[in-house]
Amino acid sequence: MINLKSWFLLAILFMFLCTTLGSDAVDSVLRRLDSKRAQSVVQESAAKGVLQRLLPTHLHSFEFKIISKDLCGGRSCFRITNYKSSRRNSPEILIQGTTAVEIASGLHWYLKYKCGAHISWDKTGGVQLASVPKPGALPLVEARGVTIQRPVPWNYYQNVVTSSYSYVWWDWQRWEKEIDWMALQGINLPLAFTGQEAIWQKVFLGYNITTQELNNFFGGPAFLAWARMGNLHAWGGPLSQNWLNIQLALQKRILSRMQELGMTPVLPSFSGNVPAALKKIFPSANITRLGDWNTVSGDSRWCCTFLLSPSDPLFIEIGEAFIQKQIKEYGDITDIYNCDTFNENTPPTDDPTYISSLGSAVYKAMSKANSNAVWLMQGWLFYSDSKYWKPPQMEALLHSVPRGKMIVLDLFADVKPIWKSSSQFYGTPYIWCMLHNFGGNIEMYGVLDAVASGPIDARTSENSTMVGVGMCMEGIEHNPVVYELMPEMAFRGGNFQLQGWLKSYSRRRYGKLNDHIEAAWEILYHTIYNCTDGIAFHNTDYIVKFPDWDPSGKTGTGISGTDMSNQNGMQQLAGFQWNRRFLFSEKSSSLPKPHLWYSTEDVIKALKLFLDAGKELSGSLTYRYDLVDLTRQSLSKLANQVYLDAISAFHHEDAKALSLHSQKFLQLIKDIDKLLAADDNFLLGTWLESAKNLAMNSDEMKQYEWNARTQITMWYDNAKYNQSKLHDYANKFWSGLLEAYYLPRASMYFKLLSRSLEENVDFNLLEWRKEWIAYSNKWQESTELYPVKAKGDALAIATVLYEKYFS
């Protein structure tokens, strides 16, 4: 019999062997991926292309060179040195890197830390390059140069739903900018999901499934992510052949550019989601109809998809065919494939042996087509379905594939790291990821301390199997400070001084030192960007997610005026529960309370400091974006309290106070809309026009606009008296949406509240539901135009609103 001491020693030995073998296996994967990269001259040219699009005036100021990992201690790295030449008009700075991504990262590092520049998405203010000296006057680096090694090999990017919340309406011009941004941020492992429906069409037509049957399988453009995951089918569809062809051509350009830059794209694989018609063609196949996912009445037109069990031989056959079709279309460009069969579907038994057999089958479907395949899996299920995935079940799945053939994304490591409670995923390589955003909502939020320390703690922990960092947000183009810090952690190996970095960030973002701005960012760091309560879903402010709630208490318990006036009472998010993937289900029996994790008074002080800096910084687009966003956030939190004051007045049967507070709430919506209209980056029209611009005919234009409008409002199906269970999940603070959609909804509600007091009758929640749902459906179908260009002076408007509401 083995005693406790012996068992402990064996456990340590096992973890050591897992770590060692896993490390060797990862090295083997890296060597194979290196062999697939574009030639050095191609990568150097691609890096030059990034520079030309970013800073064309300095195209000849830099020299780029691909170098071997042997010159970087066997790791990926970049080196920045002064270019040594006596020739006139020669380059000034030499940047060497093991791939073009490393070169672009080195360029970004140099521009940040030697020239005081800043690079963010266009929709978050864009670039600040005014601080970069003219050609011929670039600052030199120290004589020995700057060498930065990656402490871990991979920098991963994207969530499986980002393609729907953010990328859905992109053309090549926008994609090119994004890939440039990825390269500058050091991202070398991006998810590449565009155009996969065209591949699936080729596969399933080979199984005698008709085009009409595929129309019932694919979702509409704005809902493809959930159709791919088997949550729904046909909603927002069908997909035209135009769409399929254009997206496939776009994917080829995306993959070509990624490969030129030395990135390793992660392609999709087969998870078991199949058209209903397959069950008729293969009646003996183990195909199960799944349960309802968030419909209001289980409508079979889009509810309840079909899953082919991994235990069925047909699963491996289809999985192999899909990857073979991808290789035929794109070439042999990657070994890494994403599959999340178990994220949405709990296996029918918790028997570890059965789970292991399922995992083995999923991997076999990949490896039959590509013998070097590596399965990249989102680890969200281990958090969201933790009651099922206990240690024996987790270990069975993680060890169901050969060592080193699986990489797990610790998807929510910024808040709920799984590596700590799972013995480093039981020796399986994993990537430390930041989730951060749900639904592409616009909300200033962050956990900067966790982002700055979490990856380092994980990498340096005992028996660490961490092999990368990643960003897995559902939507992008917000919170630029978070999305500059997180990818930089891929290059940070030791102690990191976050507060010093933030001071540098504030100077670089606006192009100059400003005491007011530095003081404001000190406050923002300790408030908005220091959320430590572990709550996942953030933007539930009443303006954009208006409560479906009867304040009279007829449908459930109310809350007292004292509770409603106490901001501490808003610290907890009530009335929600996790409902499958990332989504919440609302209960009308209690009032949902917006998430508030900081002192609003302190943030208003930061806003005042921002306004005080306006005279010096008003010409900065990055300043304007941050000012508008911070003013919006402050007013939105104020509106939460105003709503609660209105409800308190209703409880006290004070019609005059109800009128006062409800009118203030409605005016706040109008004022925020006017503020957002003053910045190009907060406009509804941009989203709608980008959708219509992809259309090839009038029918597609109408369909795409409906998809775009529906995703950000009702989201899914509804009934006459029942709003979608996902309504407002993808809410947006966009000018046009506030005044045209959120304002009428709130107006209808407060009108009925006032009538209830004036006529001494019960508040009629059903009447409000009927009225606003009908209004929403009409708005979703409508085609009125919204501005795509800003109007008004953002600084002047923000100043007036501060004086109006906060002085």
mmCIF file of N, CA, C and O in Angstrom, residues 154-208:
data_model
loop_
_atom_site.group_PDB
_atom_site.id
_atom_site.type_symbol
_atom_site.label_atom_id
_atom_site.label_comp_id
_atom_site.label_asym_id
_atom_site.label_seq_id
_atom_site.Cartn_x
_atom_site.Cartn_y
_atom_site.Cartn_z
ATOM 1 N N TRP A 154 3.091 32.379 -27.353
ATOM 2 C CA TRP A 154 1.905 32.800 -28.093
ATOM 3 C C TRP A 154 1.194 34.004 -27.486
ATOM 4 O O TRP A 154 1.140 34.174 -26.258
ATOM 5 N N ASN A 155 0.645 34.793 -28.384
ATOM 6 C CA ASN A 155 -0.217 35.919 -28.026
ATOM 7 C C ASN A 155 -1.506 35.731 -28.822
ATOM 8 O O ASN A 155 -1.566 36.028 -30.021
ATOM 9 N N TYR A 156 -2.538 35.218 -28.158
ATOM 10 C CA TYR A 156 -3.779 34.803 -28.811
ATOM 11 C C TYR A 156 -4.770 35.961 -28.866
ATOM 12 O O TYR A 156 -4.757 36.864 -28.031
ATOM 13 N N TYR A 157 -5.683 35.893 -29.861
ATOM 14 C CA TYR A 157 -6.640 36.989 -30.044
ATOM 15 C C TYR A 157 -7.968 36.471 -30.572
ATOM 16 O O TYR A 157 -7.999 35.680 -31.514
ATOM 17 N N GLN A 158 -9.039 36.959 -29.982
ATOM 18 C CA GLN A 158 -10.440 36.790 -30.375
ATOM 19 C C GLN A 158 -11.191 35.755 -29.537
ATOM 20 O O GLN A 158 -10.632 34.799 -29.037
ATOM 21 N N ASN A 159 -12.491 36.001 -29.511
ATOM 22 C CA ASN A 159 -13.488 35.086 -28.965
ATOM 23 C C ASN A 159 -14.266 34.549 -30.156
ATOM 24 O O ASN A 159 -14.314 35.200 -31.202
ATOM 25 N N VAL A 160 -14.897 33.412 -30.015
ATOM 26 C CA VAL A 160 -15.641 32.858 -31.145
ATOM 27 C C VAL A 160 -16.829 33.730 -31.541
ATOM 28 O O VAL A 160 -17.360 33.587 -32.650
ATOM 29 N N VAL A 161 -17.268 34.647 -30.665
ATOM 30 C CA VAL A 161 -18.396 35.522 -31.018
ATOM 31 C C VAL A 161 -17.953 36.912 -31.465
ATOM 32 O O VAL A 161 -18.782 37.711 -31.905
ATOM 33 N N THR A 162 -16.662 37.224 -31.371
ATOM 34 C CA THR A 162 -16.185 38.535 -31.822
ATOM 35 C C THR A 162 -16.487 38.741 -33.301
ATOM 36 O O THR A 162 -16.753 39.860 -33.751
ATOM 37 N N SER A 163 -16.480 37.653 -34.055
ATOM 38 C CA SER A 163 -16.753 37.738 -35.483
ATOM 39 C C SER A 163 -18.145 38.272 -35.768
ATOM 40 O O SER A 163 -18.380 38.870 -36.823
ATOM 41 N N SER A 164 -19.071 38.078 -34.847
ATOM 42 C CA SER A 164 -20.435 38.575 -35.042
ATOM 43 C C SER A 164 -20.647 39.943 -34.407
ATOM 44 O O SER A 164 -21.309 40.803 -34.991
ATOM 45 N N TYR A 165 -20.102 40.156 -33.217
ATOM 46 C CA TYR A 165 -20.333 41.428 -32.525
ATOM 47 C C TYR A 165 -19.502 42.579 -33.104
ATOM 48 O O TYR A 165 -19.898 43.730 -33.002
ATOM 49 N N SER A 166 -18.349 42.259 -33.701
ATOM 50 C CA SER A 166 -17.464 43.337 -34.158
ATOM 51 C C SER A 166 -17.097 43.273 -35.626
ATOM 52 O O SER A 166 -17.045 44.290 -36.306
ATOM 53 N N TYR A 167 -16.807 42.075 -36.164
ATOM 54 C CA TYR A 167 -16.222 41.974 -37.496
ATOM 55 C C TYR A 167 -17.235 41.763 -38.611
ATOM 56 O O TYR A 167 -16.869 41.804 -39.783
ATOM 57 N N VAL A 168 -18.486 41.519 -38.261
ATOM 58 C CA VAL A 168 -19.447 40.983 -39.224
ATOM 59 C C VAL A 168 -19.552 41.809 -40.504
ATOM 60 O O VAL A 168 -19.680 41.254 -41.592
ATOM 61 N N TRP A 169 -19.472 43.137 -40.403
ATOM 62 C CA TRP A 169 -19.685 43.982 -41.590
ATOM 63 C C TRP A 169 -18.381 44.530 -42.181
ATOM 64 O O TRP A 169 -18.402 45.463 -42.968
ATOM 65 N N TRP A 170 -17.269 43.936 -41.830
ATOM 66 C CA TRP A 170 -15.996 44.465 -42.289
ATOM 67 C C TRP A 170 -15.702 44.067 -43.731
ATOM 68 O O TRP A 170 -15.968 42.942 -44.159
ATOM 69 N N ASP A 171 -15.068 44.997 -44.452
ATOM 70 C CA ASP A 171 -14.518 44.708 -45.768
ATOM 71 C C ASP A 171 -13.001 44.548 -45.629
ATOM 72 O O ASP A 171 -12.450 44.612 -44.519
ATOM 73 N N TRP A 172 -12.305 44.354 -46.755
ATOM 74 C CA TRP A 172 -10.866 44.138 -46.672
ATOM 75 C C TRP A 172 -10.136 45.356 -46.108
ATOM 76 O O TRP A 172 -9.173 45.214 -45.352
ATOM 77 N N GLN A 173 -10.594 46.554 -46.454
ATOM 78 C CA GLN A 173 -9.922 47.758 -45.956
ATOM 79 C C GLN A 173 -9.892 47.779 -44.436
ATOM 80 O O GLN A 173 -8.865 48.082 -43.823
ATOM 81 N N ARG A 174 -11.006 47.422 -43.806
ATOM 82 C CA ARG A 174 -11.048 47.406 -42.337
ATOM 83 C C ARG A 174 -10.245 46.228 -41.787
ATOM 84 O O ARG A 174 -9.567 46.353 -40.760
ATOM 85 N N TRP A 175 -10.311 45.097 -42.462
ATOM 86 C CA TRP A 175 -9.549 43.936 -42.003
ATOM 87 C C TRP A 175 -8.045 44.197 -42.083
ATOM 88 O O TRP A 175 -7.282 43.778 -41.219
ATOM 89 N N GLU A 176 -7.623 44.890 -43.119
ATOM 90 C CA GLU A 176 -6.194 45.189 -43.250
ATOM 91 C C GLU A 176 -5.717 46.024 -42.068
ATOM 92 O O GLU A 176 -4.633 45.778 -41.522
ATOM 93 N N LYS A 177 -6.532 46.996 -41.663
ATOM 94 C CA LYS A 177 -6.169 47.808 -40.496
ATOM 95 C C LYS A 177 -6.089 46.952 -39.238
ATOM 96 O O LYS A 177 -5.202 47.138 -38.392
ATOM 97 N N GLU A 178 -7.014 46.012 -39.107
ATOM 98 C CA GLU A 178 -7.026 45.171 -37.906
ATOM 99 C C GLU A 178 -5.807 44.266 -37.854
ATOM 100 O O GLU A 178 -5.193 44.075 -36.792
ATOM 101 N N ILE A 179 -5.449 43.686 -38.984
ATOM 102 C CA ILE A 179 -4.283 42.803 -39.004
ATOM 103 C C ILE A 179 -3.011 43.606 -38.724
ATOM 104 O O ILE A 179 -2.098 43.124 -38.035
ATOM 105 N N ASP A 180 -2.937 44.834 -39.233
ATOM 106 C CA ASP A 180 -1.813 45.710 -38.877
ATOM 107 C C ASP A 180 -1.772 45.937 -37.375
ATOM 108 O O ASP A 180 -0.700 45.884 -36.749
ATOM 109 N N TRP A 181 -2.934 46.235 -36.789
ATOM 110 C CA TRP A 181 -3.015 46.455 -35.335
ATOM 111 C C TRP A 181 -2.561 45.199 -34.592
ATOM 112 O O TRP A 181 -1.814 45.286 -33.613
ATOM 113 N N MET A 182 -3.014 44.036 -35.050
ATOM 114 C CA MET A 182 -2.589 42.781 -34.420
ATOM 115 C C MET A 182 -1.064 42.658 -34.430
ATOM 116 O O MET A 182 -0.446 42.323 -33.415
ATOM 117 N N ALA A 183 -0.466 42.897 -35.597
ATOM 118 C CA ALA A 183 0.985 42.746 -35.724
ATOM 119 C C ALA A 183 1.714 43.709 -34.798
ATOM 120 O O ALA A 183 2.683 43.332 -34.121
ATOM 121 N N LEU A 184 1.272 44.953 -34.735
ATOM 122 C CA LEU A 184 1.906 45.953 -33.873
ATOM 123 C C LEU A 184 1.769 45.580 -32.404
ATOM 124 O O LEU A 184 2.641 45.907 -31.588
ATOM 125 N N GLN A 185 0.681 44.899 -32.048
ATOM 126 C CA GLN A 185 0.469 44.473 -30.663
ATOM 127 C C GLN A 185 1.137 43.133 -30.353
ATOM 128 O O GLN A 185 1.041 42.642 -29.232
ATOM 129 N N GLY A 186 1.758 42.514 -31.349
ATOM 130 C CA GLY A 186 2.461 41.257 -31.115
ATOM 131 C C GLY A 186 1.590 40.029 -31.154
ATOM 132 O O GLY A 186 2.001 38.954 -30.701
ATOM 133 N N ILE A 187 0.388 40.141 -31.714
ATOM 134 C CA ILE A 187 -0.517 38.988 -31.771
ATOM 135 C C ILE A 187 -0.041 38.045 -32.864
ATOM 136 O O ILE A 187 0.092 38.434 -34.029
ATOM 137 N N ASN A 188 0.211 36.797 -32.484
ATOM 138 C CA ASN A 188 0.721 35.825 -33.460
ATOM 139 C C ASN A 188 -0.133 34.571 -33.561
ATOM 140 O O ASN A 188 0.190 33.649 -34.312
ATOM 141 N N LEU A 189 -1.234 34.528 -32.805
ATOM 142 C CA LEU A 189 -2.130 33.363 -32.829
ATOM 143 C C LEU A 189 -3.585 33.851 -32.875
ATOM 144 O O LEU A 189 -4.316 33.755 -31.904
ATOM 145 N N PRO A 190 -4.038 34.387 -34.020
ATOM 146 C CA PRO A 190 -5.398 34.904 -34.119
ATOM 147 C C PRO A 190 -6.389 33.850 -34.602
ATOM 148 O O PRO A 190 -6.067 33.016 -35.453
ATOM 149 N N LEU A 191 -7.582 33.901 -34.060
ATOM 150 C CA LEU A 191 -8.672 33.079 -34.565
ATOM 151 C C LEU A 191 -9.054 33.582 -35.955
ATOM 152 O O LEU A 191 -9.091 34.790 -36.192
ATOM 153 N N ALA A 192 -9.343 32.687 -36.873
ATOM 154 C CA ALA A 192 -9.665 33.070 -38.252
ATOM 155 C C ALA A 192 -10.911 32.311 -38.693
ATOM 156 O O ALA A 192 -10.821 31.249 -39.309
ATOM 157 N N PHE A 193 -12.073 32.870 -38.383
ATOM 158 C CA PHE A 193 -13.350 32.170 -38.594
ATOM 159 C C PHE A 193 -14.141 32.678 -39.795
ATOM 160 O O PHE A 193 -15.181 32.113 -40.124
ATOM 161 N N THR A 194 -13.694 33.733 -40.442
ATOM 162 C CA THR A 194 -14.455 34.312 -41.553
ATOM 163 C C THR A 194 -14.648 33.296 -42.679
ATOM 164 O O THR A 194 -13.743 32.522 -42.986
ATOM 165 N N GLY A 195 -15.839 33.317 -43.280
ATOM 166 C CA GLY A 195 -16.074 32.554 -44.503
ATOM 167 C C GLY A 195 -16.227 31.063 -44.358
ATOM 168 O O GLY A 195 -16.311 30.350 -45.366
ATOM 169 N N GLN A 196 -16.313 30.538 -43.143
ATOM 170 C CA GLN A 196 -16.342 29.083 -42.990
ATOM 171 C C GLN A 196 -17.625 28.456 -43.527
ATOM 172 O O GLN A 196 -17.660 27.269 -43.873
ATOM 173 N N GLU A 197 -18.709 29.245 -43.632
ATOM 174 C CA GLU A 197 -19.955 28.692 -44.160
ATOM 175 C C GLU A 197 -19.788 28.225 -45.606
ATOM 176 O O GLU A 197 -20.434 27.253 -46.036
ATOM 177 N N ALA A 198 -18.941 28.910 -46.373
ATOM 178 C CA ALA A 198 -18.692 28.482 -47.755
ATOM 179 C C ALA A 198 -18.011 27.112 -47.788
ATOM 180 O O ALA A 198 -18.269 26.295 -48.680
ATOM 181 N N ILE A 199 -17.137 26.866 -46.810
ATOM 182 C CA ILE A 199 -16.495 25.544 -46.704
ATOM 183 C C ILE A 199 -17.525 24.493 -46.308
ATOM 184 O O ILE A 199 -17.573 23.398 -46.878
ATOM 185 N N TRP A 200 -18.364 24.850 -45.337
ATOM 186 C CA TRP A 200 -19.398 23.903 -44.906
ATOM 187 C C TRP A 200 -20.366 23.595 -46.042
ATOM 188 O O TRP A 200 -20.858 22.464 -46.161
ATOM 189 N N GLN A 201 -20.657 24.587 -46.866
ATOM 190 C CA GLN A 201 -21.536 24.339 -48.013
ATOM 191 C C GLN A 201 -20.934 23.259 -48.907
ATOM 192 O O GLN A 201 -21.626 22.322 -49.326
ATOM 193 N N LYS A 202 -19.647 23.364 -49.192
ATOM 194 C CA LYS A 202 -18.984 22.372 -50.037
ATOM 195 C C LYS A 202 -19.022 20.986 -49.394
ATOM 196 O O LYS A 202 -19.252 19.972 -50.067
ATOM 197 N N VAL A 203 -18.815 20.945 -48.065
ATOM 198 C CA VAL A 203 -18.812 19.652 -47.363
ATOM 199 C C VAL A 203 -20.193 19.018 -47.386
ATOM 200 O O VAL A 203 -20.365 17.844 -47.766
ATOM 201 N N PHE A 204 -21.206 19.765 -46.991
ATOM 202 C CA PHE A 204 -22.538 19.174 -46.837
ATOM 203 C C PHE A 204 -23.225 18.906 -48.175
ATOM 204 O O PHE A 204 -24.036 17.975 -48.278
ATOM 205 N N LEU A 205 -22.915 19.673 -49.203
ATOM 206 C CA LEU A 205 -23.440 19.337 -50.526
ATOM 207 C C LEU A 205 -22.928 17.970 -50.960
ATOM 208 O O LEU A 205 -23.614 17.232 -51.683
ATOM 209 N N GLY A 206 -21.734 17.628 -50.487
ATOM 210 C CA GLY A 206 -21.178 16.305 -50.777
ATOM 211 C C GLY A 206 -21.910 15.178 -50.076
ATOM 212 O O GLY A 206 -21.727 14.003 -50.417
ATOM 213 N N TYR A 207 -22.730 15.526 -49.086
ATOM 214 C CA TYR A 207 -23.562 14.538 -48.391
ATOM 215 C C TYR A 207 -25.020 14.624 -48.846
ATOM 216 O O TYR A 207 -25.925 14.180 -48.133
ATOM 217 N N ASN A 208 -25.234 15.225 -50.023
ATOM 218 C CA ASN A 208 -26.566 15.331 -50.629
ATOM 219 C C ASN A 208 -27.544 16.180 -49.832
ATOM 220 O O ASN A 208 -28.758 15.981 -49.923
#
